[in-house]
Amino acid sequence: MKIRKIFLFGTLACMFCVFPRCKDSDDVGENYTTFTGETVCDFLQDNEEYSAFVDALKTANALPLLESYGAYTCFVPNNAAMGTYVKEQGYGSFEHFLDSVEAVKEMVFYHLIDGEANDAGNYETAGFTSGAIDTKNMLGRYLYTSIAPDGTAWMINNSARIVSGDHMLVNGVAHVVDKVLAGNTDLLPDYIETEGHFNLYGDALRATGWRDSLLQIDDEHYVAPVTKPATDPYSSTAEYPKARNFRYTALLETDSVLALNGIRTLDDMREYAKRFYPEGADFPDEDKRSSLSLFVGYHLLPTMLTSNQLVNTRNYAFTHTWMDEDWLNDKFRDGKFWLEQYLIPMAEQSVITVQAFTWGSENAQKPIFNDERNCYDPRYTNMTEELDDVVTLDMAHSNLDCQNGVIHALTGILVYDKDKLGRIMRGKRIRMDFATFLPELRNNDIISNKCYYLPEGYCKKLKYEEGASVFVKYIGDNMHSDYLHDYIESWGMFDVTITVGPIPDGSYEVRIGYRVNTNHRGITQFYLDEQPCGIPIDMRLKGDDASIGWEQEYVYTQINSPYIWGGGNEEDYYGYENDKSLHNRGFMKAPDCFASNELLPTGSSGGVKGSARNDPYALRKVLGIFSWDKMETHEFRVVQMLDGSCHFDYIEFIPTNLLEGEDTH
């Protein structure tokens, strides 16, 4: 191997980590250190086949970036791909292309992912799955990976084939592609109109006025605060969002799928919509109460979700490879556990249920929408292959990314059938992560392994008055047992309200999940729709406090070996009697369907606990029994009674008729 001397530029990471400002400066700094090894820059310069891309990197002043310390993933178009791209873009010669410096920068940075700045590392093909690469490129856009139709290679954005991948280098990895990558710069409604498979929806967006609702890109009035709360003891780990962007997802049937269901014209769509929204039959199309508007709005989400983000399975217990397969089957293939989450459409007072189904040779997850069957029931382990009426994604026409959103094509009609949705949701426990109600988090890359302050007014459904000692934070991926591995936290003597739901009509027991902190939690009073939920609770008290009465389960089976603890009650081996005792006191253990790093065999919790159910810091608080006569949202209010913090993890609604036989999931 050649020994290279390369430079670490002190200001480089700051310059290139965020789009679009990453392209505004050519200053790469002057502070540097040296280290040895073949860099991405060396790899490119030593191969004549990539000389055109090297020239483009030089024009964009990006070549020094690839000889600096870091963890860069570089998709490298070969010379043939570069020549084709230049012709397709209408440049008379490659030299004329290089003269267009801004266009060159756009092209170059679209091919680069800075894993170091995002704490992600390199992206090798062994970690690819169908969907978006977790970290955006240096233009702030997702790159999408999928298996080529012939099954012999990985594709990027369904267009460029990786012809030579996984060139491991000292500061990153290079993948050679046979086509230049380029992102669509349309706004979402324009892309829907021009893409070619969704023409009827293009007409429907104009007729209903939803088109105008999909044109926003960023909040020009938002200015990120510069002063962190003085009372936050962890302010060094948190930051304010840099922007307040608007992004969208369109879940659409293609024209051909609509035609198979008798919908070939806008009039056909109107008539179809009236079947499910008869109350809107007499309103004009542009009225948000009209049948057509409700039908179209149900297909639109106010947050951008790639195919592999539609169902978040981060740190669910059964996704851990260290778990014993027999234990997994016994626990989760019992027909009771649902890996189900919820999407809140732009049509008011409506909800979409979505399950995760594992499919294909690359072990990708495919979402299943509004289905009454449980894909984790052993009877339905091959739902998308064996059942014709499953509504899922047509991957050939999904992950169609544009400037402010993404389109996913559906295999069947997605419709808000109130009776069906009622049956689906009233037939199980509804567990909703609080982030579900705050689309601003995903749209601004706040859902991550980092921590962010959420300024007053930043999230539409999060309301509070910011003060000198009152603030709200999003806490990202960490070692503790939090549902989906993140949570919201409020500090000070606050009064915070989050709009949750919507939830179907019915009678429910409502609970929240929270995590104890003996150092800085406070005493908190909960309200639901302005109704006080019992007495205030002290979030400083662990589950094993005498006033709560949590007990450790005795046994947990892992990798074909039982682990036995000395605690617990020999007469209540699995903790079922303890569950009843806790519930009588208004508390519950956390579910056993998710885990955390500290509970794993190599964790720091003092023994293999396996799931959040065996964590005395992870609890549920029962808020009470509530009844509603229609599908609607609800106001969950939290008022601090003793100065400190409050932990918002998830909220649960379980139909009262299911309480007696509730499982531990």
CSV table of N, CA and C in Angstrom, one decimal, residues 245-363:
chain,number,residue,atom,x,y,z
A,245,ASN,N,-38.2,23.5,8.2
A,245,ASN,CA,-38.5,23.1,6.8
A,245,ASN,C,-39.9,22.4,6.8
A,246,PHE,N,-40.5,22.6,5.7
A,246,PHE,CA,-41.8,21.8,5.4
A,246,PHE,C,-41.5,20.7,4.4
A,247,ARG,N,-42.0,19.5,4.7
A,247,ARG,CA,-41.8,18.4,3.8
A,247,ARG,C,-43.1,17.6,3.8
A,248,TYR,N,-43.2,16.8,2.7
A,248,TYR,CA,-44.5,16.0,2.5
A,248,TYR,C,-44.3,14.6,2.0
A,249,THR,N,-45.2,13.8,2.2
A,249,THR,CA,-45.2,12.4,1.6
A,249,THR,C,-46.6,12.3,0.9
A,250,ALA,N,-46.5,11.8,-0.4
A,250,ALA,CA,-47.7,11.5,-1.1
A,250,ALA,C,-47.8,9.9,-1.3
A,251,LEU,N,-48.8,9.3,-0.7
A,251,LEU,CA,-49.1,7.9,-0.9
A,251,LEU,C,-50.2,7.7,-1.9
A,252,LEU,N,-49.8,7.4,-3.1
A,252,LEU,CA,-50.7,7.5,-4.3
A,252,LEU,C,-50.8,6.2,-5.0
A,253,GLU,N,-52.1,6.0,-5.5
A,253,GLU,CA,-52.3,4.9,-6.5
A,253,GLU,C,-51.9,5.4,-7.8
A,254,THR,N,-51.2,4.6,-8.6
A,254,THR,CA,-50.9,5.0,-10.0
A,254,THR,C,-52.1,5.1,-10.8
A,255,ASP,N,-52.1,5.7,-12.0
A,255,ASP,CA,-53.2,5.7,-12.9
A,255,ASP,C,-53.7,4.3,-13.2
A,256,SER,N,-52.8,3.4,-13.4
A,256,SER,CA,-53.2,2.0,-13.7
A,256,SER,C,-53.9,1.3,-12.6
A,257,VAL,N,-53.5,1.6,-11.3
A,257,VAL,CA,-54.2,1.0,-10.2
A,257,VAL,C,-55.5,1.6,-10.0
A,258,LEU,N,-55.6,2.9,-10.2
A,258,LEU,CA,-57.0,3.6,-10.1
A,258,LEU,C,-57.9,3.0,-11.2
A,259,ALA,N,-57.4,2.8,-12.4
A,259,ALA,CA,-58.2,2.2,-13.5
A,259,ALA,C,-58.7,0.9,-13.2
A,260,LEU,N,-57.9,0.0,-12.5
A,260,LEU,CA,-58.3,-1.3,-12.1
A,260,LEU,C,-59.5,-1.3,-11.2
A,261,ASN,N,-59.6,-0.1,-10.5
A,261,ASN,CA,-60.7,0.0,-9.5
A,261,ASN,C,-61.8,0.9,-10.1
A,262,GLY,N,-61.8,1.1,-11.4
A,262,GLY,CA,-62.9,1.8,-12.1
A,262,GLY,C,-62.8,3.3,-12.0
A,263,ILE,N,-61.6,3.8,-11.7
A,263,ILE,CA,-61.4,5.3,-11.6
A,263,ILE,C,-60.4,5.7,-12.7
A,264,ARG,N,-61.1,6.3,-13.8
A,264,ARG,CA,-60.3,6.7,-15.0
A,264,ARG,C,-60.3,8.2,-15.2
A,265,THR,N,-61.3,8.9,-14.6
A,265,THR,CA,-61.5,10.3,-14.7
A,265,THR,C,-61.6,10.9,-13.4
A,266,LEU,N,-61.6,12.3,-13.3
A,266,LEU,CA,-61.8,13.0,-12.1
A,266,LEU,C,-63.2,12.8,-11.6
A,267,ASP,N,-64.2,12.7,-12.5
A,267,ASP,CA,-65.6,12.4,-12.1
A,267,ASP,C,-65.7,11.0,-11.4
A,268,ASP,N,-64.9,10.0,-12.0
A,268,ASP,CA,-64.9,8.7,-11.4
A,268,ASP,C,-64.4,8.8,-9.9
A,269,MET,N,-63.3,9.6,-9.7
A,269,MET,CA,-62.7,9.7,-8.4
A,269,MET,C,-63.7,10.4,-7.5
A,270,ARG,N,-64.4,11.4,-7.9
A,270,ARG,CA,-65.4,12.0,-7.1
A,270,ARG,C,-66.5,11.0,-6.6
A,271,GLU,N,-67.0,10.2,-7.5
A,271,GLU,CA,-68.0,9.3,-7.2
A,271,GLU,C,-67.5,8.2,-6.2
A,272,TYR,N,-66.3,7.8,-6.5
A,272,TYR,CA,-65.6,6.8,-5.6
A,272,TYR,C,-65.5,7.4,-4.2
A,273,ALA,N,-65.1,8.7,-4.1
A,273,ALA,CA,-64.9,9.3,-2.8
A,273,ALA,C,-66.2,9.4,-2.0
A,274,LYS,N,-67.3,9.6,-2.7
A,274,LYS,CA,-68.6,9.8,-2.0
A,274,LYS,C,-69.0,8.5,-1.3
A,275,ARG,N,-68.5,7.4,-1.8
A,275,ARG,CA,-68.9,6.1,-1.1
A,275,ARG,C,-68.3,6.1,0.3
A,276,PHE,N,-67.2,6.8,0.6
A,276,PHE,CA,-66.5,6.7,1.9
A,276,PHE,C,-66.7,8.0,2.6
A,277,TYR,N,-67.0,9.1,1.9
A,277,TYR,CA,-67.2,10.4,2.6
A,277,TYR,C,-68.5,11.0,2.1
A,278,PRO,N,-69.6,10.3,2.4
A,278,PRO,CA,-70.9,10.8,1.9
A,278,PRO,C,-71.3,12.2,2.5
A,279,GLU,N,-70.8,12.5,3.7
A,279,GLU,CA,-71.1,13.8,4.3
A,279,GLU,C,-70.6,15.0,3.5
A,280,GLY,N,-69.6,14.7,2.6
A,280,GLY,CA,-69.0,15.8,1.9
A,280,GLY,C,-69.5,15.9,0.4
A,281,ALA,N,-70.6,15.1,0.1
A,281,ALA,CA,-71.0,15.0,-1.3
A,281,ALA,C,-71.5,16.3,-1.9
A,282,ASP,N,-72.0,17.2,-1.1
A,282,ASP,CA,-72.6,18.5,-1.6
A,282,ASP,C,-71.7,19.7,-1.5
A,283,PHE,N,-70.5,19.5,-1.0
A,283,PHE,CA,-69.5,20.6,-0.9
A,283,PHE,C,-68.7,20.6,-2.2
A,284,PRO,N,-68.3,21.8,-2.7
A,284,PRO,CA,-67.5,22.0,-3.8
A,284,PRO,C,-66.1,21.3,-3.6
A,285,ASP,N,-65.4,20.9,-4.7
A,285,ASP,CA,-64.2,20.2,-4.5
A,285,ASP,C,-63.2,20.9,-3.7
A,286,GLU,N,-63.1,22.2,-3.8
A,286,GLU,CA,-62.0,23.0,-3.1
A,286,GLU,C,-62.3,23.2,-1.6
A,287,ASP,N,-63.5,22.8,-1.2
A,287,ASP,CA,-63.8,22.9,0.3
A,287,ASP,C,-63.2,21.6,0.9
A,288,LYS,N,-62.4,21.8,2.0
A,288,LYS,CA,-61.7,20.7,2.7
A,288,LYS,C,-62.7,19.7,3.2
A,289,ARG,N,-64.0,20.0,3.3
A,289,ARG,CA,-65.0,19.1,3.8
A,289,ARG,C,-65.6,18.2,2.7
A,290,SER,N,-65.2,18.5,1.4
A,290,SER,CA,-65.8,17.8,0.3
A,290,SER,C,-65.3,16.4,0.2
A,291,SER,N,-66.1,15.5,-0.4
A,291,SER,CA,-65.7,14.1,-0.5
A,291,SER,C,-64.3,13.9,-1.2
A,292,LEU,N,-64.2,14.6,-2.4
A,292,LEU,CA,-63.0,14.5,-3.1
A,292,LEU,C,-61.8,15.1,-2.3
A,293,SER,N,-62.0,16.2,-1.7
A,293,SER,CA,-60.9,16.8,-0.9
A,293,SER,C,-60.4,15.8,0.2
A,294,LEU,N,-61.4,15.2,0.9
A,294,LEU,CA,-61.1,14.3,2.0
A,294,LEU,C,-60.3,13.1,1.5
A,295,PHE,N,-60.8,12.6,0.3
A,295,PHE,CA,-60.1,11.4,-0.3
A,295,PHE,C,-58.7,11.7,-0.7
A,296,VAL,N,-58.5,12.9,-1.3
A,296,VAL,CA,-57.1,13.2,-1.7
A,296,VAL,C,-56.2,13.5,-0.5
A,297,GLY,N,-56.8,14.3,0.5
A,297,GLY,CA,-56.0,14.7,1.6
A,297,GLY,C,-55.6,13.5,2.5
A,298,TYR,N,-56.4,12.4,2.4
A,298,TYR,CA,-56.0,11.2,3.2
A,298,TYR,C,-54.7,10.6,2.6
A,299,HIS,N,-54.4,10.9,1.4
A,299,HIS,CA,-53.2,10.3,0.8
A,299,HIS,C,-51.9,11.2,1.0
A,300,LEU,N,-52.1,12.3,1.7
A,300,LEU,CA,-51.0,13.2,1.9
A,300,LEU,C,-50.6,13.3,3.4
A,301,LEU,N,-49.3,13.3,3.6
A,301,LEU,CA,-48.8,13.4,5.0
A,301,LEU,C,-48.0,14.7,5.1
A,302,PRO,N,-48.0,15.4,6.2
A,302,PRO,CA,-47.3,16.6,6.4
A,302,PRO,C,-45.9,16.4,6.9
A,303,THR,N,-45.3,15.2,6.6
A,303,THR,CA,-43.9,14.9,6.9
A,303,THR,C,-43.4,14.0,5.8
A,304,MET,N,-42.1,14.2,5.6
A,304,MET,CA,-41.4,13.4,4.5
A,304,MET,C,-40.9,12.1,5.1
A,305,LEU,N,-41.4,10.9,4.6
A,305,LEU,CA,-41.0,9.6,5.1
A,305,LEU,C,-40.6,8.8,4.0
A,306,THR,N,-39.4,8.3,4.0
A,306,THR,CA,-38.9,7.3,3.0
A,306,THR,C,-39.6,6.0,3.3
A,307,SER,N,-39.5,5.0,2.3
A,307,SER,CA,-40.2,3.8,2.5
A,307,SER,C,-39.7,3.1,3.8
A,308,ASN,N,-38.5,3.2,4.2
A,308,ASN,CA,-38.0,2.5,5.4
A,308,ASN,C,-38.2,3.4,6.6
A,309,GLN,N,-38.8,4.5,6.5
A,309,GLN,CA,-39.2,5.3,7.7
A,309,GLN,C,-40.7,5.3,8.0
A,310,LEU,N,-41.5,4.7,7.2
A,310,LEU,CA,-42.9,4.6,7.4
A,310,LEU,C,-43.3,3.9,8.7
A,311,VAL,N,-42.5,2.8,9.0
A,311,VAL,CA,-42.6,2.1,10.2
A,311,VAL,C,-41.3,2.1,10.9
A,312,ASN,N,-41.2,2.7,12.1
A,312,ASN,CA,-39.9,2.8,12.8
A,312,ASN,C,-39.8,1.6,13.8
A,313,THR,N,-38.8,0.7,13.6
A,313,THR,CA,-38.7,-0.4,14.5
A,313,THR,C,-37.4,-0.3,15.3
A,314,ARG,N,-36.9,0.9,15.4
A,314,ARG,CA,-35.6,1.0,16.2
A,314,ARG,C,-35.7,0.5,17.6
A,315,ASN,N,-34.9,-0.5,17.9
A,315,ASN,CA,-34.8,-1.0,19.3
A,315,ASN,C,-36.0,-1.7,19.8
A,316,TYR,N,-36.8,-2.2,18.9
A,316,TYR,CA,-37.8,-3.2,19.4
A,316,TYR,C,-37.1,-4.4,19.8
A,317,ALA,N,-37.6,-5.1,20.8
A,317,ALA,CA,-36.8,-6.2,21.4
A,317,ALA,C,-36.6,-7.3,20.4
A,318,PHE,N,-37.6,-7.6,19.6
A,318,PHE,CA,-37.5,-8.8,18.7
A,318,PHE,C,-36.6,-8.5,17.5
A,319,THR,N,-36.1,-7.3,17.3
A,319,THR,CA,-35.2,-7.0,16.2
A,319,THR,C,-33.8,-7.3,16.6
A,320,HIS,N,-33.5,-7.6,17.9
A,320,HIS,CA,-32.2,-7.9,18.3
A,320,HIS,C,-31.7,-9.3,18.0
A,321,THR,N,-30.6,-9.4,17.3
A,321,THR,CA,-30.2,-10.8,16.9
A,321,THR,C,-29.7,-11.7,18.0
A,322,TRP,N,-29.4,-11.1,19.2
A,322,TRP,CA,-29.0,-11.9,20.3
A,322,TRP,C,-30.1,-12.7,20.9
A,323,MET,N,-31.3,-12.4,20.6
A,323,MET,CA,-32.4,-13.1,21.2
A,323,MET,C,-32.6,-14.5,20.6
A,324,ASP,N,-33.0,-15.4,21.5
A,324,ASP,CA,-33.3,-16.8,21.1
A,324,ASP,C,-34.5,-16.9,20.2
A,325,GLU,N,-34.4,-17.6,19.1
A,325,GLU,CA,-35.5,-17.6,18.1
A,325,GLU,C,-36.8,-18.3,18.7
A,326,ASP,N,-36.6,-19.3,19.6
A,326,ASP,CA,-37.8,-19.9,20.2
A,326,ASP,C,-38.5,-19.0,21.1
A,327,TRP,N,-37.7,-18.1,21.8
A,327,TRP,CA,-38.3,-17.2,22.7
A,327,TRP,C,-39.1,-16.1,21.9
A,328,LEU,N,-38.5,-15.7,20.8
A,328,LEU,CA,-39.2,-14.7,20.0
A,328,LEU,C,-40.5,-15.3,19.5
A,329,ASN,N,-40.5,-16.5,19.0
A,329,ASN,CA,-41.7,-17.1,18.5
A,329,ASN,C,-42.7,-17.2,19.6
A,330,ASP,N,-42.3,-17.7,20.7
A,330,ASP,CA,-43.2,-17.8,21.9
A,330,ASP,C,-43.8,-16.5,22.3
A,331,LYS,N,-43.0,-15.5,22.3
A,331,LYS,CA,-43.5,-14.2,22.8
A,331,LYS,C,-44.3,-13.4,21.8
A,332,PHE,N,-43.8,-13.4,20.5
A,332,PHE,CA,-44.4,-12.4,19.6
A,332,PHE,C,-45.2,-13.0,18.5
A,333,ARG,N,-45.0,-14.3,18.2
A,333,ARG,CA,-45.9,-15.0,17.2
A,333,ARG,C,-47.1,-15.6,17.9
A,334,ASP,N,-47.6,-14.9,18.9
A,334,ASP,CA,-48.8,-15.5,19.6
A,334,ASP,C,-50.1,-14.9,19.1
A,335,GLY,N,-50.0,-14.1,18.0
A,335,GLY,CA,-51.2,-13.5,17.4
A,335,GLY,C,-51.7,-12.3,18.1
A,336,LYS,N,-51.1,-11.9,19.3
A,336,LYS,CA,-51.5,-10.7,20.0
A,336,LYS,C,-50.6,-9.5,19.8
A,337,PHE,N,-49.3,-9.8,19.6
A,337,PHE,CA,-48.4,-8.6,19.4
A,337,PHE,C,-48.6,-8.0,18.0
A,338,TRP,N,-48.7,-6.7,18.0
A,338,TRP,CA,-48.9,-6.0,16.7
A,338,TRP,C,-47.7,-5.0,16.6
A,339,LEU,N,-46.9,-5.1,15.5
A,339,LEU,CA,-45.9,-4.1,15.2
A,339,LEU,C,-46.6,-3.1,14.3
A,340,GLU,N,-47.4,-2.2,15.0
A,340,GLU,CA,-48.2,-1.2,14.3
A,340,GLU,C,-47.9,0.2,14.8
A,341,GLN,N,-47.9,1.1,13.8
A,341,GLN,CA,-47.7,2.5,14.1
A,341,GLN,C,-48.8,3.3,13.3
A,342,TYR,N,-48.7,4.6,13.4
A,342,TYR,CA,-49.8,5.4,12.9
A,342,TYR,C,-49.2,6.6,12.2
A,343,LEU,N,-49.9,7.0,11.1
A,343,LEU,CA,-49.6,8.1,10.3
A,343,LEU,C,-50.8,9.1,10.4
A,344,ILE,N,-50.5,10.4,10.5
A,344,ILE,CA,-51.6,11.4,10.6
A,344,ILE,C,-51.6,12.1,9.3
A,345,PRO,N,-52.6,11.9,8.4
A,345,PRO,CA,-52.7,12.6,7.1
A,345,PRO,C,-53.1,14.1,7.3
A,346,MET,N,-53.0,14.7,6.1
A,346,MET,CA,-53.4,16.2,6.1
A,346,MET,C,-54.9,16.4,6.1
A,347,ALA,N,-55.7,15.4,5.7
A,347,ALA,CA,-57.1,15.4,5.9
A,347,ALA,C,-57.4,15.3,7.4
A,348,GLU,N,-58.2,16.3,7.9
A,348,GLU,CA,-58.4,16.4,9.4
A,348,GLU,C,-59.1,15.2,9.9
A,349,GLN,N,-58.8,14.9,11.2
A,349,GLN,CA,-59.5,13.9,12.0
A,349,GLN,C,-59.5,12.5,11.3
A,350,SER,N,-58.3,12.1,10.8
A,350,SER,CA,-58.2,10.8,10.1
A,350,SER,C,-56.8,10.3,10.5
A,351,VAL,N,-56.7,9.0,10.4
A,351,VAL,CA,-55.5,8.3,10.7
A,351,VAL,C,-55.2,7.1,9.8
A,352,ILE,N,-54.0,6.7,9.6
A,352,ILE,CA,-53.6,5.6,8.8
A,352,ILE,C,-52.9,4.6,9.7
A,353,THR,N,-53.2,3.4,9.7
A,353,THR,CA,-52.5,2.4,10.5
A,353,THR,C,-51.5,1.7,9.5
A,354,VAL,N,-50.3,1.4,10.1
A,354,VAL,CA,-49.3,0.9,9.2
A,354,VAL,C,-48.5,-0.2,10.0
A,355,GLN,N,-48.3,-1.3,9.4
A,355,GLN,CA,-47.5,-2.4,10.0
A,355,GLN,C,-46.2,-2.6,9.2
A,356,ALA,N,-45.3,-3.2,9.8
A,356,ALA,CA,-44.0,-3.5,9.1
A,356,ALA,C,-44.0,-5.0,8.7
A,357,PHE,N,-43.7,-5.3,7.5
A,357,PHE,CA,-43.6,-6.7,7.0
A,357,PHE,C,-42.3,-6.8,6.3
A,358,THR,N,-41.5,-7.8,6.8
A,358,THR,CA,-40.2,-8.1,6.3
A,358,THR,C,-40.3,-8.9,5.0
A,359,TRP,N,-39.6,-8.5,4.0
A,359,TRP,CA,-39.7,-9.1,2.7
A,359,TRP,C,-38.4,-9.1,1.9
A,360,GLY,N,-38.3,-10.0,0.9
A,360,GLY,CA,-37.2,-10.0,-0.1
A,360,GLY,C,-35.9,-10.5,0.5
A,361,SER,N,-35.0,-10.7,-0.5
A,361,SER,CA,-33.7,-11.2,-0.1
A,361,SER,C,-32.8,-10.2,0.7
A,362,GLU,N,-33.1,-8.9,0.6
A,362,GLU,CA,-32.3,-7.9,1.3
A,362,GLU,C,-32.9,-7.6,2.7
A,363,ASN,N,-33.9,-8.4,3.1
A,363,ASN,CA,-34.5,-8.3,4.4
A,363,ASN,C,-35.1,-6.9,4.7
